[in-house]
Amino acid sequence: MEATETVRDRDRDRHRSPEATPGVICSELDIVYTVFGARKKATTTEGEQPWLERFLRQRRQVDTGNVRKVHAVKGVSFVARHGEAVGIIGRNGSGKSTLLRAIAGLIPPSGGRAWAAGRPALLGVNAVLLTGLTGSRNVMIGGLALGLSPREVRARYDDIVEFSGIGDFVDLPMSAYSSGMGARLRFAISTAATPDILMIDEALATGDAEFQARSRERIAEIREQAGTVFLVSHSNAAIRESCDRVLWMDQGRLIMDGPTEDVVSAYEASHRKGGR
Amino acid sequence: MSSVSTEPEILSPTETLVDVTSMPTPPPLSPEECAELARSAGLSELGVRPHRRHYLREIWEFRHLVWHLSSAQAYATNQNNHLGQLWAVINPLLLVGSYYLIFGLLLKTRGGTENYIAFLTVGIFVFGYSASAIIAGARAVTANIGLVRALRFPRAILPMSVTLTQLLVSLPAFGVLLVMIPLTGEPFSWHWLLFGPALVLQTVINLGIAFFLARIVNAARDTANLVPVVIRLARYVSGVFFSITHYAGHGLVSMLLLYQPLAVTMTIGREALMDQYPLTWSSWAAAGIWAVVLGAGGLVFFWRGEGRYGSD
Ligand SMILES: Nc1ncnc2c1ncn2[C@@H]1O[C@H](COP(=O)(O)OP(=O)(O)OP(=O)(O)O)[C@@H](O)[C@H]1O
Ligand SMILES: [Mg+2]
């Protein structure tokens, strides 16, 4: 992909200084979601209850309100440098995706502060892209939203479609894609612009072996160009292969931050201890 | 931090625990050190509102995104049925037919109008565009929260593209309008050309209202439910089916009804297309003033919330 030359590439030597410059800084970052439509009790048993009780319970729910807060990321601090590939691991719901969205500038911090260099591209499992629209429309919209000009997107269009390997399906709405096809297209779009910061949230998991190999190459290329890469994955093998540093999240807190091998083995040891 | 600690913390993400006490964590930098490092490395802070001039430049840089989002979404609106884009024309025609039956033949609100069908058609189509743009604009941020949480762009793009989408969706209806008007017996005239500028003024007014509502609805969801109600009310007092001056006279109430933004856009539309309504300075000036006040005021109001969109 020669077409990935951007203005930013020209000054990449600046990033190659011995003590690499920071790409992302988080300082005591807090993210709190507000959830609407939360209900205290399960609704599945409602049909079997006498109407009076149901009525009373509904009354009570109106009183308590149905807005709740989820404190998804709590006081996370770290500095990631240019050219670094940082893995993020942790159990389901531990706040990994939320942390990524926050450092992509997509969710404003509820507390603490965060800084980032340049334009981040976030690649999520079910993020981006308008599923009612065709793949080619999504290539254009995604490219524009990543800061390319229409001409640049058109120039890269063939590369993007080729890399995604979805062929004639680009003219079908994305709702007709398999999850792997969607993931490939998203990956192709997000990396077309050589982002300063690439964040991958389990987006590679649904791809086949060939795609995973190609995407690993692409990740290496981006790191080479002094970008910062974040990878969220439940596959410890993938983390070991691509990352040199790992953050371990649990219940919204960053509980360990260090070289890949140390953190991943501690994480593996923790399930053995906890899960027997 | 303070905004968080005052909220009661209700849920923790997961209930399982690992023993973390024995694990090493590198000493993190203090907030001041972080800020200093960020400044020296030239990083930009996330979740803060950009400067006003900077914001305008960003919007300008993303202008192509507005266009591509709008055209794609306008096209997708009528895509999932067999007649497809034809519905964009059939729908307004059916609407005119049914309103003519109710208001022209049954309720007889045609007082003071010479060409009631033309009067009604302009009213329905012009108001219809405002109504759909305002209702969709109010949800511009909340309905696109997926996009907000996936891509970084100035959020003012959303009300803009939603308004433009509704304009594009309404264009076939305006085409029908321009074909119908001469059929109802209106003579051709040069001032038909003014229908274009009238549409531009109306679009800016709609956009301004969308800016205001989008931020309000994002902050307080429940208000979104009031918007359609207010619009429905406005439909009956803005002179869609009847001439305000004929039924409400020339008093203060009539002036208020006549010069509110939604009525003014219909007035200038009728002045452009209908022989009975000569061009008047007052209505065009009123439309221009509304466009400037609502457009600029709305953008500033929306910009003040930038950096907080997507937080809940
Ligand atoms: N859009 C949302 N609205 C409200 N709460 C949310 C939202 N997204 C996530 N959460 C909550 O935030 C917490 C962290 O979720 P997050 O998606 O960041 O976890 P994760 O570590 O990515 O999990 P997984 O491994 O399953 O992807 C969870 O408790 C979840 O319920
Ligand atoms: Mg996740």
Coordinates of C-alpha atoms and ligand atoms in Angstrom, one line a residue:
Chain A
M1 CA 0.0 0.0 0.0
E2 CA 2.1 2.9 -1.3
A3 CA -1.0 5.1 -1.2
T4 CA -0.6 5.4 2.6
E5 CA 1.8 8.3 2.3
T6 CA 0.4 11.2 4.2
V7 CA 1.4 14.7 5.2
R8 CA 2.1 13.3 8.6
D9 CA 4.6 10.7 7.2
R10 CA 6.9 13.5 6.2
D11 CA 7.6 14.7 9.7
R12 CA 7.7 11.2 11.2
D13 CA 11.5 11.5 11.8
R14 CA 10.5 13.9 14.5
H15 CA 8.9 11.0 16.3
R16 CA 12.0 8.8 16.0
S17 CA 13.9 10.6 18.7
P18 CA 15.7 8.3 21.1
E19 CA 13.4 8.7 24.1
A20 CA 10.2 8.4 22.0
T21 CA 7.7 11.2 22.5
P22 CA 4.4 10.3 24.1
G23 CA 1.5 9.6 21.9
V24 CA -1.2 9.2 24.5
I25 CA -1.3 10.4 28.1
C26 CA -4.0 9.5 30.6
S27 CA -4.1 11.1 34.1
E28 CA -6.5 9.7 36.6
L29 CA -9.1 9.2 33.9
D30 CA -12.7 8.4 35.0
I31 CA -15.5 7.4 32.7
V32 CA -19.1 7.2 33.9
Y33 CA -21.9 6.1 31.6
T34 CA -25.4 7.2 32.2
V35 CA -27.8 4.5 31.4
F36 CA -31.4 5.1 30.6
G37 CA -34.1 2.5 30.8
A38 CA -32.5 0.5 33.7
R39 CA -35.0 -1.5 35.7
K40 CA -34.3 -3.0 39.1
K41 CA -36.3 -6.2 38.8
A42 CA -36.4 -8.8 36.1
T43 CA -39.4 -8.3 33.9
T44 CA -39.8 -11.9 32.7
T45 CA -41.9 -12.9 35.7
E46 CA -44.3 -10.0 35.4
G47 CA -47.0 -11.9 33.6
E48 CA -47.4 -14.3 36.4
Q49 CA -48.0 -11.8 39.1
P50 CA -51.3 -10.5 40.3
W51 CA -52.1 -7.1 38.6
L52 CA -52.2 -5.3 41.9
E53 CA -48.7 -6.2 42.8
R54 CA -47.5 -5.3 39.3
F55 CA -49.2 -2.0 39.6
L56 CA -47.6 -1.3 43.0
R57 CA -44.2 -2.2 41.7
Q58 CA -44.6 0.0 38.7
R59 CA -45.5 2.8 41.0
R60 CA -42.3 2.2 43.0
Q61 CA -40.2 2.2 39.9
V62 CA -41.4 5.5 38.8
D63 CA -40.3 6.8 42.1
T64 CA -36.8 5.4 41.9
G65 CA -36.4 6.5 38.4
N66 CA -34.8 4.5 35.6
V67 CA -31.5 6.4 35.2
R68 CA -28.4 4.7 36.5
K69 CA -24.7 5.4 36.4
V70 CA -22.0 2.9 35.4
H71 CA -18.5 3.8 36.6
A72 CA -16.7 2.0 33.8
V73 CA -13.1 3.4 34.1
K74 CA -11.7 4.5 37.4
G75 CA -8.6 6.6 37.9
V76 CA -6.5 5.2 35.1
S77 CA -3.1 6.8 34.5
F78 CA -0.5 5.8 31.9
V79 CA 1.7 7.2 29.2
A80 CA 2.0 5.4 25.8
R81 CA 4.8 6.4 23.5
H82 CA 5.2 6.6 19.7
G83 CA 6.0 3.3 18.1
E84 CA 4.7 1.4 21.0
A85 CA 2.2 -1.4 20.7
V86 CA 0.2 -1.6 23.9
G87 CA -2.1 -4.6 24.6
I88 CA -5.1 -4.2 26.9
I89 CA -6.4 -7.3 28.6
G90 CA -9.0 -8.0 31.3
R91 CA -12.3 -9.8 31.9
N92 CA -15.5 -8.9 30.1
G93 CA -16.9 -5.6 31.2
S94 CA -13.6 -4.5 32.8
G95 CA -13.6 -1.3 30.8
K96 CA -11.2 -2.0 28.0
S97 CA -13.4 -0.8 25.2
T98 CA -14.5 2.2 27.2
L99 CA -10.8 3.2 27.9
L100 CA -10.1 3.0 24.1
R101 CA -13.1 5.1 23.2
A102 CA -12.0 7.7 25.7
I103 CA -8.4 8.0 24.4
A104 CA -9.8 8.1 20.9
G105 CA -11.6 11.3 22.0
L106 CA -15.0 9.8 21.6
I107 CA -16.3 9.8 25.1
P108 CA -15.4 12.9 27.2
P109 CA -13.8 12.1 30.5
S110 CA -16.1 12.4 33.6
G111 CA -13.0 13.0 35.6
G112 CA -9.3 13.3 35.1
R113 CA -7.6 14.4 31.9
A114 CA -6.3 12.8 28.7
W115 CA -4.2 14.0 25.8
A116 CA -3.4 12.4 22.4
A117 CA -1.2 13.2 19.5
G118 CA -2.8 13.7 16.1
R119 CA -5.8 11.9 14.8
P120 CA -6.7 8.6 16.4
A121 CA -8.6 5.8 14.5
L122 CA -10.6 3.4 16.5
L123 CA -11.5 0.1 15.1
G124 CA -14.2 -1.6 17.2
V125 CA -16.0 -4.9 16.9
N126 CA -19.3 -3.2 16.2
A127 CA -18.2 0.4 15.9
V128 CA -18.2 2.7 13.0
L129 CA -20.1 2.4 9.7
L130 CA -23.7 2.8 8.9
T131 CA -25.1 -0.7 8.3
G132 CA -27.9 0.5 6.1
L133 CA -25.5 1.9 3.6
T134 CA -23.4 0.1 1.0
G135 CA -19.7 -0.8 1.6
S136 CA -18.6 1.8 -0.9
R137 CA -20.5 4.6 0.7
N138 CA -19.0 3.5 4.0
V139 CA -15.5 3.6 2.6
M140 CA -16.2 7.3 1.6
I141 CA -17.8 8.3 4.8
G142 CA -15.3 6.5 7.0
G143 CA -12.3 7.9 5.0
L144 CA -13.7 11.5 5.2
A145 CA -14.3 11.1 9.0
L146 CA -10.7 10.0 9.4
G147 CA -9.7 13.3 7.8
L148 CA -9.0 12.4 4.2
S149 CA -10.2 14.5 1.4
P150 CA -12.7 13.0 -1.1
R151 CA -9.9 12.8 -3.7
E152 CA -7.6 11.0 -1.3
V153 CA -10.4 8.5 -0.5
R154 CA -11.0 7.9 -4.2
A155 CA -7.3 7.4 -4.8
R156 CA -7.2 4.8 -2.1
Y157 CA -10.6 3.2 -2.8
D158 CA -9.2 0.3 -4.9
D159 CA -6.5 -0.4 -2.3
I160 CA -9.1 -0.4 0.5
V161 CA -11.5 -2.7 -1.3
E162 CA -8.6 -5.0 -2.4
F163 CA -7.2 -5.1 1.2
S164 CA -10.7 -5.9 2.6
G165 CA -11.1 -8.7 0.1
I166 CA -14.9 -8.4 0.0
G167 CA -14.9 -8.0 -3.8
D168 CA -18.3 -7.2 -5.4
F169 CA -20.0 -7.1 -2.0
V170 CA -18.9 -3.4 -1.7
D171 CA -22.1 -2.5 -3.6
L172 CA -24.3 -4.3 -1.1
P173 CA -25.6 -2.7 2.2
M174 CA -23.3 -3.6 5.1
S175 CA -26.3 -5.3 6.8
A176 CA -25.8 -8.1 4.2
Y177 CA -22.2 -8.7 5.3
S178 CA -20.9 -11.5 7.5
S179 CA -19.2 -10.3 10.7
G180 CA -15.8 -11.1 9.3
M181 CA -16.5 -9.2 6.1
G182 CA -17.5 -6.2 8.1
A183 CA -14.4 -6.4 10.2
R184 CA -12.2 -6.6 7.2
L185 CA -13.7 -3.6 5.6
R186 CA -13.5 -1.6 8.8
F187 CA -9.9 -2.5 9.2
A188 CA -9.1 -1.5 5.6
I189 CA -10.8 1.8 6.1
S190 CA -9.3 2.6 9.4
T191 CA -5.7 1.9 8.3
A192 CA -6.0 3.6 4.9
A193 CA -5.0 6.9 6.4
T194 CA -2.0 5.7 8.4
P195 CA -3.4 7.0 11.7
D196 CA -1.2 8.4 14.4
I197 CA -2.9 6.2 16.9
L198 CA -4.5 3.0 15.8
M199 CA -6.8 1.3 18.3
I200 CA -8.1 -2.2 17.6
D201 CA -10.9 -3.5 19.7
E202 CA -11.2 -7.2 19.1
A203 CA -11.7 -6.3 15.5
L204 CA -9.4 -9.0 14.3
A205 CA -11.0 -11.8 16.1
T206 CA -13.6 -12.6 13.5
G207 CA -11.2 -12.5 10.5
D208 CA -9.9 -15.7 9.0
A209 CA -6.2 -16.8 9.2
E210 CA -5.2 -15.0 6.0
F211 CA -6.8 -11.7 7.1
Q212 CA -5.1 -12.0 10.5
A213 CA -1.7 -12.4 8.9
R214 CA -2.3 -9.4 6.6
S215 CA -3.5 -7.2 9.4
R216 CA -0.5 -8.1 11.6
E217 CA 1.7 -6.9 8.8
R218 CA -0.3 -3.7 8.5
I219 CA 0.0 -3.1 12.3
A220 CA 3.7 -3.6 12.1
E221 CA 3.9 -1.0 9.3
I222 CA 2.0 1.5 11.3
R223 CA 4.3 1.1 14.3
E224 CA 7.2 1.5 11.9
Q225 CA 5.8 4.9 10.9
A226 CA 6.0 5.8 14.5
G227 CA 2.3 5.5 15.3
T228 CA 1.0 4.1 18.6
V229 CA -1.1 0.9 18.4
F230 CA -3.5 -0.3 21.1
L231 CA -4.8 -3.8 20.8
V232 CA -7.7 -5.1 22.9
S233 CA -8.0 -8.9 22.6
H234 CA -9.0 -11.9 24.6
S235 CA -6.5 -14.0 22.7
N236 CA -3.3 -14.0 24.8
A237 CA -1.5 -15.4 21.8
A238 CA -2.4 -12.4 19.7
I239 CA -1.3 -10.0 22.4
R240 CA 2.0 -11.8 22.9
E241 CA 2.6 -11.7 19.2
S242 CA 1.9 -8.0 18.6
C243 CA 2.5 -6.1 21.8
D244 CA 5.5 -5.2 23.8
R245 CA 3.6 -3.7 26.7
V246 CA 0.3 -4.7 28.3
L247 CA -2.2 -2.9 30.5
W248 CA -4.4 -5.2 32.6
M249 CA -7.8 -3.8 33.5
D250 CA -10.1 -5.1 36.2
Q251 CA -13.4 -3.6 37.3
G252 CA -12.5 -0.3 35.6
R253 CA -9.1 0.0 37.3
L254 CA -5.7 -0.4 35.8
I255 CA -4.2 -3.0 38.0
M256 CA -1.0 -3.9 36.2
D257 CA 1.1 -2.2 33.5
G258 CA 4.3 -3.7 32.3
P259 CA 6.2 -5.8 29.7
T260 CA 3.9 -8.3 27.9
E261 CA 5.2 -11.5 29.3
D262 CA 5.0 -10.4 33.0
V263 CA 1.5 -9.0 32.7
V264 CA 0.0 -11.8 30.6
S265 CA 1.4 -14.5 32.8
A266 CA 0.1 -12.8 35.9
Y267 CA -3.3 -12.5 34.1
E268 CA -3.2 -16.2 33.2
A269 CA -2.2 -17.1 36.8
S270 CA -5.2 -15.1 38.1
H271 CA -7.8 -17.3 36.3
R272 CA -6.1 -20.4 37.5
K273 CA -6.3 -19.1 41.1
G274 CA -9.8 -17.7 40.7
G275 CA -11.5 -20.3 38.5
R276 CA -9.7 -23.4 40.0
Chain B
M1 CA -12.9 14.3 39.6
S2 CA -15.5 16.3 41.6
S3 CA -18.2 15.7 39.1
V4 CA -17.8 12.0 39.7
S5 CA -17.5 11.9 43.4
T6 CA -20.8 13.7 43.9
E7 CA -22.7 11.0 42.0
P8 CA -23.5 7.9 43.9
E9 CA -21.6 5.0 42.5
I10 CA -24.2 2.4 41.8
L11 CA -22.6 -0.3 39.8
S12 CA -19.2 -1.8 39.4
P13 CA -18.5 -3.4 36.1
T14 CA -18.0 -6.9 37.3
E15 CA -18.4 -8.5 40.6
T16 CA -15.5 -10.9 40.4
L17 CA -12.2 -10.1 42.1
V18 CA -8.6 -11.0 41.7
D19 CA -6.0 -10.5 44.4
V20 CA -4.3 -7.3 43.2
T21 CA -2.5 -6.4 46.4
S22 CA 0.7 -8.2 45.6
M23 CA 1.0 -7.0 42.1
P24 CA 3.5 -4.3 41.0
T25 CA 2.3 -1.2 39.3
P26 CA 4.8 1.4 38.0
P27 CA 4.4 4.7 39.9
P28 CA 2.2 6.8 37.6
L29 CA 3.0 10.4 36.9
S30 CA 1.1 13.0 38.9
P31 CA -1.6 15.1 37.1
E32 CA 0.8 18.1 37.0
E33 CA 3.6 16.0 35.5
C34 CA 1.2 14.6 32.9
A35 CA 0.0 18.1 32.0
E36 CA 3.6 19.3 31.7
L37 CA 4.6 16.3 29.6
A38 CA 1.6 16.8 27.3
R39 CA 2.5 20.4 26.8
S40 CA 6.1 19.8 26.0
A41 CA 5.2 17.0 23.5
G42 CA 2.5 19.2 21.9
L43 CA -0.4 16.8 22.5
S44 CA -4.0 18.0 22.4
E45 CA -6.3 17.5 25.3
L46 CA -9.3 15.3 24.7
G47 CA -12.9 16.1 25.7
V48 CA -12.3 19.9 25.8
R49 CA -14.1 22.4 23.7
P50 CA -12.0 23.8 20.8
H51 CA -11.6 27.5 20.3
R52 CA -14.5 29.1 18.3
R53 CA -12.3 29.9 15.3
H54 CA -10.7 26.6 15.3
Y55 CA -14.1 24.9 15.5
L56 CA -15.3 26.8 12.4
R57 CA -12.2 25.7 10.5
E58 CA -12.7 22.1 11.5
I59 CA -16.3 22.2 10.3
W60 CA -15.1 23.6 7.0
E61 CA -12.5 20.8 6.7
F62 CA -15.3 18.2 7.2
R63 CA -17.7 19.8 4.8
H64 CA -17.4 16.8 2.4
L65 CA -18.4 14.5 5.2
V66 CA -21.7 16.5 5.6
W67 CA -22.5 16.1 2.0
H68 CA -21.7 12.4 1.7
L69 CA -23.5 11.5 5.0
S70 CA -26.6 13.5 3.9
S71 CA -26.8 12.2 0.3
A72 CA -26.2 8.6 1.4
Q73 CA -28.8 8.8 4.2
A74 CA -31.3 10.6 2.0
Y75 CA -31.0 7.9 -0.6
A76 CA -31.3 5.2 2.0
T77 CA -34.6 6.7 3.4
N78 CA -36.7 5.3 0.6
Q79 CA -34.6 2.4 -0.3
N80 CA -36.2 -0.5 1.6
N81 CA -39.3 -0.9 -0.4
H82 CA -40.2 -1.8 -4.0
L83 CA -41.2 1.6 -5.4
G84 CA -38.1 3.1 -3.8
Q85 CA -37.5 6.7 -4.6
L86 CA -40.9 7.1 -6.2
W87 CA -42.4 7.4 -2.7
A88 CA -40.7 10.7 -2.3
V89 CA -43.2 12.0 -4.9
I90 CA -46.2 9.8 -4.0
N91 CA -46.2 10.7 -0.3
P92 CA -46.6 14.5 -0.7
L93 CA -49.3 14.0 -3.4
L94 CA -51.3 11.8 -1.1
L95 CA -50.9 14.3 1.7
V96 CA -52.2 17.2 -0.4
G97 CA -55.2 15.1 -1.5
S98 CA -56.2 14.2 2.0
Y99 CA -55.7 17.7 3.4
Y100 CA -57.7 19.2 0.5
L101 CA -60.5 16.9 1.4
I102 CA -60.4 17.8 5.1
F103 CA -59.7 21.5 5.1
G104 CA -60.9 22.6 1.6
L105 CA -64.1 20.6 1.3
L106 CA -65.1 19.6 4.8
L107 CA -63.9 22.4 7.1
K108 CA -63.8 25.1 4.5
T109 CA -60.8 27.1 5.9
R110 CA -60.2 28.7 2.5
G111 CA -61.4 32.2 3.6
G112 CA -59.3 35.0 2.1
T113 CA -57.5 32.8 -0.4
E114 CA -58.0 33.0 -4.2
N115 CA -56.2 29.8 -5.1
Y116 CA -56.7 27.5 -2.1
I117 CA -55.1 24.5 -3.7
A118 CA -51.9 26.4 -4.4
F119 CA -52.1 28.0 -0.9
L120 CA -52.5 24.6 0.7
T121 CA -49.8 22.9 -1.3
V122 CA -47.1 25.5 -0.6
G123 CA -48.1 25.4 3.0
I124 CA -47.9 21.6 3.4
F125 CA -44.7 21.2 1.5
V126 CA -42.8 24.1 3.0
F127 CA -44.0 23.3 6.5
G128 CA -43.4 19.6 6.0
Y129 CA -39.8 20.2 5.3
S130 CA -39.4 22.3 8.5
A131 CA -41.3 19.8 10.6
S132 CA -39.2 16.8 9.5
A133 CA -35.9 18.8 9.7
I134 CA -36.7 20.0 13.2
I135 CA -37.9 16.6 14.5
A136 CA -34.9 14.8 13.0
G137 CA -32.5 17.6 14.0
A138 CA -33.6 17.4 17.6
R139 CA -32.3 13.8 17.7
A140 CA -29.2 14.6 15.6
V141 CA -26.8 13.7 18.3
T142 CA -28.8 11.1 20.3
A143 CA -29.8 9.1 17.3
N144 CA -26.3 9.0 15.9
I145 CA -24.6 8.1 19.2
G146 CA -22.9 5.1 17.5
L147 CA -21.3 7.4 15.0
V148 CA -20.3 9.8 17.8
R149 CA -18.7 7.0 19.8
A150 CA -16.9 5.6 16.7
L151 CA -15.5 8.6 14.8
R152 CA -14.0 11.9 15.8
F153 CA -15.3 15.0 14.0
P154 CA -16.8 18.3 15.1
R155 CA -20.3 17.3 16.3
A156 CA -21.9 20.3 14.6
I157 CA -21.6 18.1 11.5
L158 CA -24.5 16.0 12.8
P159 CA -27.3 18.6 12.9
M160 CA -26.0 20.0 9.6
S161 CA -26.1 16.7 7.8
V162 CA -29.5 15.8 9.3
T163 CA -30.9 19.1 8.1
L164 CA -29.4 18.6 4.7
T165 CA -30.7 15.0 4.5
Q166 CA -34.2 16.3 5.1
L167 CA -33.7 19.0 2.4
L168 CA -32.6 16.3 0.0
V169 CA -35.5 14.1 0.9
S170 CA -37.9 17.0 0.4
L171 CA -36.6 18.0 -3.0
P172 CA -38.8 15.7 -5.0
A173 CA -41.8 17.2 -3.1
F174 CA -40.7 20.7 -4.1
G175 CA -40.4 19.5 -7.7
V176 CA -44.0 18.2 -7.5
L177 CA -44.9 21.6 -6.1
L178 CA -43.4 23.5 -9.0
V179 CA -45.3 21.3 -11.4
M180 CA -48.6 21.6 -9.5
I181 CA -48.6 25.4 -9.1
P182 CA -49.1 26.3 -12.8
L183 CA -51.7 23.5 -13.0
T184 CA -53.7 25.3 -10.4
G185 CA -53.8 28.4 -12.6
E186 CA -51.0 30.5 -11.2
P187 CA -49.3 32.5 -14.0
F188 CA -45.6 32.1 -14.5
S189 CA -43.5 35.0 -13.3
W190 CA -39.9 36.0 -12.7
H191 CA -40.3 35.9 -8.9
W192 CA -40.7 32.2 -9.0
L193 CA -36.9 32.3 -9.0
L194 CA -37.1 33.6 -5.5
F195 CA -38.3 30.2 -4.3
G196 CA -34.7 29.1 -4.3
P197 CA -33.5 31.8 -1.9
A198 CA -36.6 31.2 0.2
L199 CA -35.6 27.6 0.5
V200 CA -32.0 28.6 1.5
L201 CA -33.4 30.9 4.2
Q202 CA -35.7 28.2 5.4
T203 CA -32.8 25.7 5.6
V204 CA -30.7 28.0 7.7
I205 CA -33.6 28.6 10.0
N206 CA -34.2 24.9 10.3
L207 CA -30.5 24.3 11.0
G208 CA -30.4 26.9 13.7
I209 CA -33.4 25.3 15.5
A210 CA -31.7 21.9 15.0
F211 CA -28.5 23.2 16.7
F212 CA -30.5 24.4 19.7
L213 CA -32.6 21.3 20.1
A214 CA -29.9 18.8 19.4
R215 CA -27.9 20.0 22.4
I216 CA -30.9 20.3 24.6
V217 CA -32.1 16.8 23.8
N218 CA -28.7 15.4 24.3
A219 CA -28.6 16.9 27.8
A220 CA -32.2 16.0 28.7
R221 CA -33.5 13.1 26.6
D222 CA -37.1 13.5 27.6
T223 CA -37.4 16.8 25.7
A224 CA -37.2 14.9 22.5
N225 CA -40.8 13.7 23.1
L226 CA -42.1 17.2 23.3
V227 CA -40.7 18.3 19.9
P228 CA -43.3 16.4 17.8
V229 CA -46.1 17.8 20.0
V230 CA -44.9 21.4 19.6
I231 CA -44.5 20.9 15.9
R232 CA -48.1 19.5 15.6
L233 CA -49.3 22.5 17.5
A234 CA -47.3 24.8 15.3
R235 CA -48.9 23.2 12.2
Y236 CA -52.3 24.5 13.3
V237 CA -51.2 28.0 14.2
S238 CA -48.7 28.7 11.5
G239 CA -51.1 29.2 8.6
V240 CA -50.6 25.9 6.8
F241 CA -54.4 25.5 6.0
F242 CA -55.7 29.0 6.5
S243 CA -54.7 32.6 6.0
I244 CA -53.6 34.0 9.4
T245 CA -54.5 37.6 8.5
H246 CA -58.0 36.5 7.4
Y247 CA -58.8 34.6 10.6
A248 CA -56.7 36.4 13.2
G249 CA -56.9 40.0 11.9
H250 CA -54.1 42.5 12.3
G251 CA -53.6 42.6 16.1
L252 CA -50.6 41.7 18.2
V253 CA -51.5 38.0 18.2
S254 CA -51.7 38.0 14.5
M255 CA -48.3 39.7 14.2
L256 CA -46.8 37.1 16.5
L257 CA -48.3 34.2 14.6
L258 CA -47.3 35.8 11.3
Y259 CA -43.7 36.5 12.0
Q260 CA -42.6 33.5 13.9
P261 CA -40.0 31.6 11.9
L262 CA -42.1 28.7 10.8
A263 CA -44.9 31.0 9.4
V264 CA -42.4 33.4 7.8
T265 CA -40.9 30.6 5.7
M266 CA -44.3 29.8 4.4
T267 CA -45.1 33.4 3.7
I268 CA -42.0 34.0 1.6
G269 CA -42.7 30.7 -0.2
R270 CA -46.2 31.9 -1.1
E271 CA -44.9 35.3 -2.1
A272 CA -42.5 33.7 -4.5
L273 CA -45.0 31.4 -6.2
M274 CA -48.4 32.9 -5.9
D275 CA -49.9 35.9 -7.7
Q276 CA -52.2 36.8 -4.8
Y277 CA -49.3 37.5 -2.5
P278 CA -47.0 40.2 -3.8
L279 CA -43.4 40.3 -2.5
T280 CA -43.1 42.3 0.8
W281 CA -40.0 43.6 2.4
S282 CA -41.2 42.8 5.9
S283 CA -41.5 39.1 5.4
W284 CA -38.2 38.7 3.6
A285 CA -36.4 40.8 6.1
A286 CA -38.0 38.9 8.9
A287 CA -36.9 35.6 7.3
G288 CA -33.4 37.0 6.8
I289 CA -33.1 38.1 10.4
W290 CA -34.4 34.8 11.8
A291 CA -31.9 33.0 9.6
V292 CA -29.0 35.0 11.0
V293 CA -30.1 35.0 14.6
L294 CA -31.1 31.3 14.7
G295 CA -28.2 30.1 12.5
A296 CA -25.4 31.9 14.3
G297 CA -27.0 31.7 17.8
G298 CA -27.6 28.0 17.3
L299 CA -24.1 27.3 16.2
V300 CA -22.6 29.1 19.2
F301 CA -25.0 27.3 21.5
F302 CA -24.2 23.9 20.1
W303 CA -20.4 24.7 20.2
R304 CA -20.7 25.4 23.9
G305 CA -21.6 21.8 24.4
E306 CA -18.8 20.4 22.2
G307 CA -16.6 18.1 24.1
R308 CA -19.5 16.7 26.1
Y309 CA -21.4 15.0 23.3
G310 CA -21.3 11.2 23.7
S311 CA -20.8 11.3 27.4
D312 CA -24.1 9.8 28.1
Ligands
LIG1 N1 -22.8 2.3 26.0 C1 -22.7 2.0 27.3 N2 -23.6 2.5 28.1 C2 -23.6 2.2 29.4 N3 -22.7 1.4 30.0 C3 -21.8 0.8 29.2 C4 -21.7 1.1 27.8 N4 -20.7 0.4 27.3 C5 -20.1 -0.2 28.3 N5 -20.8 0.0 29.5 C6 -20.4 -0.5 30.8 O1 -19.1 -0.2 31.1 C7 -18.4 -1.3 31.6 C8 -17.2 -1.6 30.8 O2 -17.6 -2.0 29.5 P1 -16.5 -2.2 28.3 O3 -17.3 -2.4 27.1 O4 -15.5 -1.1 28.4 O5 -15.9 -3.6 28.8 P2 -14.8 -4.4 28.0 O6 -13.6 -4.5 28.9 O7 -14.6 -3.9 26.7 O8 -15.5 -5.8 27.9 P3 -15.4 -6.9 26.8 O9 -14.2 -7.7 27.1 O10 -16.6 -7.8 27.0 O11 -15.4 -6.2 25.5 C9 -19.4 -2.5 31.7 O12 -19.9 -2.6 33.0 C10 -20.5 -2.0 30.8 O13 -21.7 -2.5 31.3
MG2 MG -15.0 -4.5 24.7

